[in-house]
Amino acid sequence: MNSIVVKDLVEKFGLEVLAGPSQLNRAIPKPEVHRPGLEFVGYFDFFSQDHIQLLGQKEINYLHTLSEEERNVRIGNIVKYHPPCFVVTWNQEGLKYLIKYCEEENIPLLRTPLRTKKFQELANSYLGKLMAPQMTVHGVCVNVSGIGILLRGKSGVGKSETAHTLIRRGHRLVADDVVVLKKTGPETLLGTHDGKTKEFLALRSIGLINVSRLYGRSAFQDETRVVLDIELTKWQDNALNNDLELETKFTEYMDIAIPHIEIQLQPGRDVAGLVEAAANNWYLRQQGYSAMNDFLKRLEMDE
């Protein structure tokens, strides 16, 4: 999990700093943004004090209706918990009392012109990805017709060469060699690069290439949801079969089960084409279509 500080949020969203400029290195421990509501009326049993506190029009308008004495109490009850920062949306004004308390308690007070719901969605997405549990895997990550695939196999088996063929056919590279997997949800696995290898693909006998420079910007994308795990292995006689439908196997990454397929390599075999077939077949299955069931129905009709 990556650590993130208030300064990262300020730079990402171009936030205006109204108070606490010396405290922008404060850590943000939790990824979700919190809108204080019950806390303003004194209920703190489940206060998310480690979250960014978001103040929209409802919250600020409510504070404006209070007397100075009562407002001091309401705000004082929250700032004493020292949340990472406060963010005010809609470029709202009349915040002298907020600025005063945040300066006294050394809490950053930030402002954005964005709508409350919009900022909350963007911030939650940004923080969720950055702070998600993650791991690295040796392999190649590609996006084939909108479907994220992790290609694995021993060094030299042909992962990068297969990815290169896929790119030439109009698909996209996400990461080569070092694939960063992030768990952004209970069943969501995001594949991306480590930054250093972004856009680069290493080809034996050729060397390092930049796919965006060589084939255009459409040859690369920054991240993709990984839904297939394909392992490339050396050919073994009598190791494969021609079953109408193979039993689905799975590989687990951070407790997320991803369908696993093994593709054996042999000179002349169109491996990239088989990867495309696997991706498209996975998509059809998500739509409820089974080629085997379709075939069996045709047999029944002939009887």
mmCIF file of C-alpha atoms in Angstrom:
data_model
loop_
_atom_site.group_PDB
_atom_site.id
_atom_site.type_symbol
_atom_site.label_atom_id
_atom_site.label_comp_id
_atom_site.label_asym_id
_atom_site.label_seq_id
_atom_site.Cartn_x
_atom_site.Cartn_y
_atom_site.Cartn_z
ATOM 1 C CA MET A 1 0.000 0.000 0.000
ATOM 2 C CA ASN A 2 1.438 3.376 -1.002
ATOM 3 C CA SER A 3 1.581 6.166 1.584
ATOM 4 C CA ILE A 4 0.001 9.463 0.598
ATOM 5 C CA VAL A 5 0.112 12.919 2.168
ATOM 6 C CA VAL A 6 -2.114 15.992 1.893
ATOM 7 C CA LYS A 7 0.345 17.620 -0.528
ATOM 8 C CA ASP A 8 -0.318 14.814 -3.036
ATOM 9 C CA LEU A 9 -4.026 15.640 -2.918
ATOM 10 C CA VAL A 10 -3.357 19.363 -3.354
ATOM 11 C CA GLU A 11 -1.172 18.774 -6.414
ATOM 12 C CA LYS A 12 -3.481 16.198 -7.978
ATOM 13 C CA PHE A 13 -6.612 18.368 -7.829
ATOM 14 C CA GLY A 14 -5.073 21.865 -7.801
ATOM 15 C CA LEU A 15 -6.564 22.664 -4.399
ATOM 16 C CA GLU A 16 -6.319 26.138 -2.869
ATOM 17 C CA VAL A 17 -4.648 26.137 0.553
ATOM 18 C CA LEU A 18 -6.564 28.397 2.962
ATOM 19 C CA ALA A 19 -4.890 27.287 6.191
ATOM 20 C CA GLY A 20 -2.107 25.016 7.417
ATOM 21 C CA PRO A 21 0.377 25.351 4.516
ATOM 22 C CA SER A 22 3.154 24.012 6.747
ATOM 23 C CA GLN A 23 1.166 20.835 7.438
ATOM 24 C CA LEU A 24 0.809 19.509 3.891
ATOM 25 C CA ASN A 25 3.025 16.544 4.727
ATOM 26 C CA ARG A 26 0.382 15.145 7.059
ATOM 27 C CA ALA A 27 -0.397 11.533 6.185
ATOM 28 C CA ILE A 28 -3.802 10.451 4.888
ATOM 29 C CA PRO A 29 -4.296 7.027 6.551
ATOM 30 C CA LYS A 30 -7.637 6.073 4.973
ATOM 31 C CA PRO A 31 -8.698 6.159 1.298
ATOM 32 C CA GLU A 32 -12.353 7.195 1.624
ATOM 33 C CA VAL A 33 -13.554 10.797 1.914
ATOM 34 C CA HIS A 34 -15.906 11.501 4.827
ATOM 35 C CA ARG A 35 -18.672 14.140 5.032
ATOM 36 C CA PRO A 36 -19.277 15.088 8.685
ATOM 37 C CA GLY A 37 -22.954 15.316 9.506
ATOM 38 C CA LEU A 38 -23.850 13.742 12.819
ATOM 39 C CA GLU A 39 -20.545 14.985 14.184
ATOM 40 C CA PHE A 40 -21.784 18.577 13.902
ATOM 41 C CA VAL A 41 -24.586 17.741 16.347
ATOM 42 C CA GLY A 42 -22.263 16.017 18.791
ATOM 43 C CA TYR A 43 -22.423 12.325 17.812
ATOM 44 C CA PHE A 44 -18.873 10.936 17.497
ATOM 45 C CA ASP A 45 -19.233 7.196 18.186
ATOM 46 C CA PHE A 46 -18.238 6.273 14.624
ATOM 47 C CA PHE A 47 -16.338 9.382 13.569
ATOM 48 C CA SER A 48 -13.927 8.662 10.690
ATOM 49 C CA GLN A 49 -11.144 10.842 12.048
ATOM 50 C CA ASP A 50 -8.458 9.323 9.780
ATOM 51 C CA HIS A 51 -10.352 10.330 6.633
ATOM 52 C CA ILE A 52 -10.363 13.564 4.646
ATOM 53 C CA GLN A 53 -13.282 15.689 5.890
ATOM 54 C CA LEU A 54 -15.364 17.057 3.011
ATOM 55 C CA LEU A 55 -17.540 20.132 3.511
ATOM 56 C CA GLY A 56 -20.141 20.754 0.829
ATOM 57 C CA GLN A 57 -22.888 23.333 0.578
ATOM 58 C CA LYS A 58 -25.090 21.535 3.116
ATOM 59 C CA GLU A 59 -22.390 21.470 5.762
ATOM 60 C CA ILE A 60 -21.212 25.054 5.230
ATOM 61 C CA ASN A 61 -24.765 26.453 5.028
ATOM 62 C CA TYR A 62 -25.578 24.686 8.287
ATOM 63 C CA LEU A 63 -22.547 26.238 9.981
ATOM 64 C CA HIS A 64 -23.555 29.669 8.674
ATOM 65 C CA THR A 65 -26.942 29.383 10.415
ATOM 66 C CA LEU A 66 -25.389 28.867 13.854
ATOM 67 C CA SER A 67 -24.529 31.534 16.336
ATOM 68 C CA GLU A 68 -20.844 32.275 16.806
ATOM 69 C CA GLU A 69 -20.810 30.547 20.180
ATOM 70 C CA GLU A 70 -22.582 27.439 18.925
ATOM 71 C CA ARG A 71 -20.471 27.315 15.770
ATOM 72 C CA ASN A 72 -17.317 27.416 17.871
ATOM 73 C CA VAL A 73 -18.527 24.403 19.804
ATOM 74 C CA ARG A 74 -19.521 22.396 16.696
ATOM 75 C CA ILE A 75 -16.290 23.041 14.852
ATOM 76 C CA GLY A 76 -14.143 22.699 17.948
ATOM 77 C CA ASN A 77 -15.551 19.243 18.604
ATOM 78 C CA ILE A 78 -14.315 18.072 15.195
ATOM 79 C CA VAL A 79 -10.935 19.765 14.892
ATOM 80 C CA LYS A 80 -9.794 18.365 18.243
ATOM 81 C CA TYR A 81 -9.647 14.936 16.564
ATOM 82 C CA HIS A 82 -7.071 16.342 14.105
ATOM 83 C CA PRO A 83 -8.270 14.769 10.840
ATOM 84 C CA PRO A 84 -5.755 14.878 7.934
ATOM 85 C CA CYS A 85 -7.429 17.915 6.337
ATOM 86 C CA PHE A 86 -10.690 19.667 5.453
ATOM 87 C CA VAL A 87 -11.761 20.245 1.854
ATOM 88 C CA VAL A 88 -14.452 22.831 1.017
ATOM 89 C CA THR A 89 -16.211 22.425 -2.357
ATOM 90 C CA TRP A 90 -17.971 24.843 -4.726
ATOM 91 C CA ASN A 91 -15.380 27.584 -3.913
ATOM 92 C CA GLN A 92 -17.548 28.556 -0.964
ATOM 93 C CA GLU A 93 -16.677 31.700 0.962
ATOM 94 C CA GLY A 94 -17.249 33.116 4.428
ATOM 95 C CA LEU A 95 -14.825 30.655 5.986
ATOM 96 C CA LYS A 96 -12.996 32.911 8.456
ATOM 97 C CA TYR A 97 -14.109 30.823 11.440
ATOM 98 C CA LEU A 98 -12.924 27.621 9.761
ATOM 99 C CA ILE A 99 -9.603 29.179 8.839
ATOM 100 C CA LYS A 100 -9.180 30.340 12.449
ATOM 101 C CA TYR A 101 -9.695 26.897 13.958
ATOM 102 C CA CYS A 102 -7.607 25.089 11.346
ATOM 103 C CA GLU A 103 -4.712 27.493 11.859
ATOM 104 C CA GLU A 104 -4.908 27.084 15.632
ATOM 105 C CA GLU A 105 -4.899 23.273 15.354
ATOM 106 C CA ASN A 106 -2.442 23.104 12.402
ATOM 107 C CA ILE A 107 -4.919 21.317 10.135
ATOM 108 C CA PRO A 108 -4.813 22.032 6.371
ATOM 109 C CA LEU A 109 -7.974 23.706 5.052
ATOM 110 C CA LEU A 110 -8.328 23.326 1.293
ATOM 111 C CA ARG A 111 -10.816 24.591 -1.285
ATOM 112 C CA THR A 112 -11.913 23.423 -4.726
ATOM 113 C CA PRO A 113 -14.386 24.774 -7.315
ATOM 114 C CA LEU A 114 -15.620 21.228 -7.972
ATOM 115 C CA ARG A 115 -19.075 20.060 -6.972
ATOM 116 C CA THR A 116 -19.162 18.047 -3.764
ATOM 117 C CA LYS A 117 -20.247 14.749 -5.319
ATOM 118 C CA LYS A 118 -17.771 15.135 -8.190
ATOM 119 C CA PHE A 119 -14.817 15.781 -5.900
ATOM 120 C CA GLN A 120 -15.840 12.932 -3.622
ATOM 121 C CA GLU A 121 -15.967 10.494 -6.555
ATOM 122 C CA LEU A 122 -12.629 11.658 -7.965
ATOM 123 C CA ALA A 123 -10.866 11.675 -4.604
ATOM 124 C CA ASN A 124 -12.184 8.250 -3.607
ATOM 125 C CA SER A 125 -11.054 6.785 -6.925
ATOM 126 C CA TYR A 126 -7.632 8.440 -6.713
ATOM 127 C CA LEU A 127 -7.016 7.442 -3.111
ATOM 128 C CA GLY A 128 -8.473 3.969 -3.584
ATOM 129 C CA LYS A 129 -6.044 3.127 -6.387
ATOM 130 C CA LEU A 130 -3.000 4.625 -4.683
ATOM 131 C CA MET A 131 -3.684 2.997 -1.321
ATOM 132 C CA ALA A 132 -4.955 -0.357 -2.557
ATOM 133 C CA PRO A 133 -3.149 -3.548 -1.457
ATOM 134 C CA GLN A 134 -0.735 -4.523 -4.202
ATOM 135 C CA MET A 135 1.804 -7.084 -5.326
ATOM 136 C CA THR A 136 4.183 -7.499 -8.259
ATOM 137 C CA VAL A 137 4.208 -10.405 -10.706
ATOM 138 C CA HIS A 138 6.762 -11.344 -13.333
ATOM 139 C CA GLY A 139 4.941 -11.358 -16.644
ATOM 140 C CA VAL A 140 3.254 -9.173 -19.235
ATOM 141 C CA CYS A 141 -0.092 -7.413 -18.929
ATOM 142 C CA VAL A 142 -2.065 -6.630 -22.086
ATOM 143 C CA ASN A 143 -5.514 -5.377 -22.973
ATOM 144 C CA VAL A 144 -7.070 -7.463 -25.732
ATOM 145 C CA SER A 145 -10.276 -5.988 -27.162
ATOM 146 C CA GLY A 146 -11.011 -4.345 -23.814
ATOM 147 C CA ILE A 147 -10.199 -7.464 -21.783
ATOM 148 C CA GLY A 148 -7.278 -7.378 -19.346
ATOM 149 C CA ILE A 149 -4.973 -10.390 -19.524
ATOM 150 C CA LEU A 150 -1.938 -11.385 -17.486
ATOM 151 C CA LEU A 151 0.568 -13.411 -19.525
ATOM 152 C CA ARG A 152 2.903 -15.518 -17.401
ATOM 153 C CA GLY A 153 5.578 -18.126 -18.029
ATOM 154 C CA LYS A 154 9.246 -18.880 -17.508
ATOM 155 C CA SER A 155 11.842 -16.421 -18.724
ATOM 156 C CA GLY A 156 12.395 -16.726 -22.470
ATOM 157 C CA VAL A 157 9.176 -18.613 -23.173
ATOM 158 C CA GLY A 158 7.860 -15.830 -25.444
ATOM 159 C CA LYS A 159 5.601 -13.592 -23.342
ATOM 160 C CA SER A 160 6.929 -10.306 -24.717
ATOM 161 C CA GLU A 161 6.985 -11.605 -28.298
ATOM 162 C CA THR A 162 3.349 -12.666 -27.955
ATOM 163 C CA ALA A 163 2.497 -9.227 -26.574
ATOM 164 C CA HIS A 164 4.281 -7.615 -29.536
ATOM 165 C CA THR A 165 2.187 -9.615 -31.987
ATOM 166 C CA LEU A 166 -0.965 -8.592 -30.143
ATOM 167 C CA ILE A 167 0.073 -4.936 -30.315
ATOM 168 C CA ARG A 168 0.612 -5.259 -34.068
ATOM 169 C CA ARG A 169 -2.958 -6.564 -34.295
ATOM 170 C CA GLY A 170 -4.350 -3.452 -32.606
ATOM 171 C CA HIS A 171 -4.332 -4.461 -28.933
ATOM 172 C CA ARG A 172 -2.560 -2.638 -26.099
ATOM 173 C CA LEU A 173 0.391 -3.126 -23.787
ATOM 174 C CA VAL A 174 -0.061 -2.307 -20.105
ATOM 175 C CA ALA A 175 3.143 -3.617 -18.522
ATOM 176 C CA ASP A 176 6.127 -5.755 -19.440
ATOM 177 C CA ASP A 177 8.346 -7.775 -17.101
ATOM 178 C CA VAL A 178 7.119 -6.191 -13.837
ATOM 179 C CA VAL A 179 3.329 -6.164 -13.536
ATOM 180 C CA VAL A 180 1.840 -4.366 -10.537
ATOM 181 C CA LEU A 181 -1.464 -5.883 -9.396
ATOM 182 C CA LYS A 182 -3.752 -3.787 -7.188
ATOM 183 C CA LYS A 183 -6.769 -5.043 -5.290
ATOM 184 C CA THR A 184 -9.205 -2.155 -5.712
ATOM 185 C CA GLY A 185 -12.289 -4.107 -4.646
ATOM 186 C CA PRO A 186 -13.345 -7.502 -3.234
ATOM 187 C CA GLU A 187 -13.310 -8.990 -6.754
ATOM 188 C CA THR A 188 -11.463 -6.326 -8.739
ATOM 189 C CA LEU A 189 -7.828 -6.774 -9.732
ATOM 190 C CA LEU A 190 -6.173 -3.880 -11.521
ATOM 191 C CA GLY A 191 -3.032 -4.433 -13.583
ATOM 192 C CA THR A 192 -0.560 -1.605 -14.215
ATOM 193 C CA HIS A 193 3.168 -0.857 -14.561
ATOM 194 C CA ASP A 194 5.709 0.267 -11.977
ATOM 195 C CA GLY A 195 6.366 3.605 -13.718
ATOM 196 C CA LYS A 196 9.910 2.739 -14.739
ATOM 197 C CA THR A 197 8.851 0.298 -17.467
ATOM 198 C CA LYS A 198 5.922 2.372 -18.734
ATOM 199 C CA GLU A 199 5.469 1.916 -22.530
ATOM 200 C CA PHE A 200 8.599 -0.264 -22.793
ATOM 201 C CA LEU A 201 8.657 -3.802 -24.179
ATOM 202 C CA ALA A 202 11.797 -5.946 -24.151
ATOM 203 C CA LEU A 203 12.208 -8.208 -27.190
ATOM 204 C CA ARG A 204 14.963 -10.790 -27.418
ATOM 205 C CA SER A 205 17.307 -10.220 -30.383
ATOM 206 C CA ILE A 206 15.820 -6.717 -30.843
ATOM 207 C CA GLY A 207 16.202 -5.012 -27.480
ATOM 208 C CA LEU A 208 14.044 -2.455 -25.727
ATOM 209 C CA ILE A 209 11.302 -0.712 -27.704
ATOM 210 C CA ASN A 210 8.872 2.068 -26.805
ATOM 211 C CA VAL A 211 5.529 0.844 -28.142
ATOM 212 C CA SER A 212 3.919 4.309 -28.082
ATOM 213 C CA ARG A 213 6.740 5.809 -30.144
ATOM 214 C CA LEU A 214 6.880 2.830 -32.500
ATOM 215 C CA TYR A 215 3.173 2.098 -33.004
ATOM 216 C CA GLY A 216 1.340 5.177 -31.708
ATOM 217 C CA ARG A 217 -0.364 6.133 -28.474
ATOM 218 C CA SER A 218 -3.118 3.564 -28.995
ATOM 219 C CA ALA A 219 -0.549 0.782 -28.476
ATOM 220 C CA PHE A 220 -0.368 1.472 -24.733
ATOM 221 C CA GLN A 221 -2.745 2.036 -21.841
ATOM 222 C CA ASP A 222 -1.924 2.834 -18.235
ATOM 223 C CA GLU A 223 -4.009 0.192 -16.476
ATOM 224 C CA THR A 224 -6.609 -2.497 -17.043
ATOM 225 C CA ARG A 225 -8.833 -4.756 -15.003
ATOM 226 C CA VAL A 226 -7.268 -8.222 -15.130
ATOM 227 C CA VAL A 227 -9.838 -10.979 -15.751
ATOM 228 C CA LEU A 228 -7.737 -13.750 -17.349
ATOM 229 C CA ASP A 229 -4.502 -15.409 -16.271
ATOM 230 C CA ILE A 230 -2.770 -17.126 -19.214
ATOM 231 C CA GLU A 231 0.355 -19.199 -18.685
ATOM 232 C CA LEU A 232 2.610 -19.878 -21.661
ATOM 233 C CA THR A 233 4.451 -23.200 -21.377
ATOM 234 C CA LYS A 234 6.691 -25.350 -23.561
ATOM 235 C CA TRP A 235 5.034 -27.970 -25.726
ATOM 236 C CA GLN A 236 4.554 -31.422 -24.210
ATOM 237 C CA ASP A 237 3.297 -34.278 -26.366
ATOM 238 C CA ASN A 238 -0.028 -35.788 -25.268
ATOM 239 C CA ALA A 239 -0.395 -33.092 -22.586
ATOM 240 C CA LEU A 240 -3.384 -31.378 -24.241
ATOM 241 C CA ASN A 241 -6.823 -32.686 -25.062
ATOM 242 C CA ASN A 242 -9.713 -31.720 -27.291
ATOM 243 C CA ASP A 243 -12.550 -31.649 -24.764
ATOM 244 C CA LEU A 244 -15.588 -29.704 -25.902
ATOM 245 C CA GLU A 245 -15.282 -27.516 -22.821
ATOM 246 C CA LEU A 246 -12.363 -27.554 -20.406
ATOM 247 C CA GLU A 247 -12.947 -27.319 -16.687
ATOM 248 C CA THR A 248 -12.235 -23.792 -15.501
ATOM 249 C CA LYS A 249 -9.143 -23.456 -13.346
ATOM 250 C CA PHE A 250 -8.239 -20.428 -11.274
ATOM 251 C CA THR A 251 -5.204 -18.551 -10.002
ATOM 252 C CA GLU A 252 -5.542 -16.465 -6.844
ATOM 253 C CA TYR A 253 -3.999 -13.037 -6.377
ATOM 254 C CA MET A 254 -4.654 -11.408 -2.986
ATOM 255 C CA ASP A 255 -7.680 -13.702 -2.509
ATOM 256 C CA ILE A 256 -9.162 -12.813 -5.905
ATOM 257 C CA ALA A 257 -9.688 -15.868 -8.142
ATOM 258 C CA ILE A 258 -8.885 -15.252 -11.821
ATOM 259 C CA PRO A 259 -9.690 -17.859 -14.542
ATOM 260 C CA HIS A 260 -6.474 -19.623 -15.576
ATOM 261 C CA ILE A 261 -5.622 -21.009 -19.025
ATOM 262 C CA GLU A 262 -2.464 -22.824 -20.146
ATOM 263 C CA ILE A 263 -1.301 -22.361 -23.732
ATOM 264 C CA GLN A 264 1.520 -24.599 -24.911
ATOM 265 C CA LEU A 265 3.998 -23.243 -27.425
ATOM 266 C CA GLN A 266 5.138 -24.941 -30.600
ATOM 267 C CA PRO A 267 6.799 -23.570 -33.760
ATOM 268 C CA GLY A 268 4.124 -22.359 -36.150
ATOM 269 C CA ARG A 269 1.402 -22.162 -33.516
ATOM 270 C CA ASP A 270 -0.479 -18.833 -33.545
ATOM 271 C CA VAL A 271 -0.174 -18.074 -29.826
ATOM 272 C CA ALA A 272 -1.387 -14.480 -30.168
ATOM 273 C CA GLY A 273 -4.436 -15.760 -32.026
ATOM 274 C CA LEU A 274 -5.149 -18.232 -29.219
ATOM 275 C CA VAL A 275 -4.898 -15.404 -26.671
ATOM 276 C CA GLU A 276 -7.423 -13.428 -28.734
ATOM 277 C CA ALA A 277 -9.704 -16.486 -28.867
ATOM 278 C CA ALA A 278 -9.432 -16.947 -25.097
ATOM 279 C CA ALA A 279 -10.315 -13.287 -24.498
ATOM 280 C CA ASN A 280 -13.310 -13.328 -26.829
ATOM 281 C CA ASN A 281 -14.512 -16.674 -25.443
ATOM 282 C CA TRP A 282 -14.311 -15.290 -21.897
ATOM 283 C CA TYR A 283 -16.429 -12.320 -23.003
ATOM 284 C CA LEU A 284 -19.077 -14.577 -24.558
ATOM 285 C CA ARG A 285 -19.273 -16.628 -21.386
ATOM 286 C CA GLN A 286 -19.934 -13.440 -19.402
ATOM 287 C CA GLN A 287 -22.863 -12.870 -21.750
ATOM 288 C CA GLY A 288 -24.188 -16.359 -20.943
ATOM 289 C CA TYR A 289 -23.117 -18.073 -24.181
ATOM 290 C CA SER A 290 -21.487 -21.526 -24.217
ATOM 291 C CA ALA A 291 -20.239 -22.935 -27.525
ATOM 292 C CA MET A 292 -20.493 -26.455 -26.113
ATOM 293 C CA ASN A 293 -24.149 -26.016 -25.123
ATOM 294 C CA ASP A 294 -24.889 -24.510 -28.530
ATOM 295 C CA PHE A 295 -23.230 -27.498 -30.229
ATOM 296 C CA LEU A 296 -25.138 -30.032 -28.111
ATOM 297 C CA LYS A 297 -28.435 -28.352 -28.963
ATOM 298 C CA ARG A 298 -27.660 -28.738 -32.663
ATOM 299 C CA LEU A 299 -26.972 -32.448 -32.138
ATOM 300 C CA GLU A 300 -30.310 -32.850 -30.361
ATOM 301 C CA MET A 301 -32.096 -31.195 -33.265
ATOM 302 C CA ASP A 302 -30.655 -33.781 -35.678
ATOM 303 C CA GLU A 303 -31.874 -36.740 -33.667
#
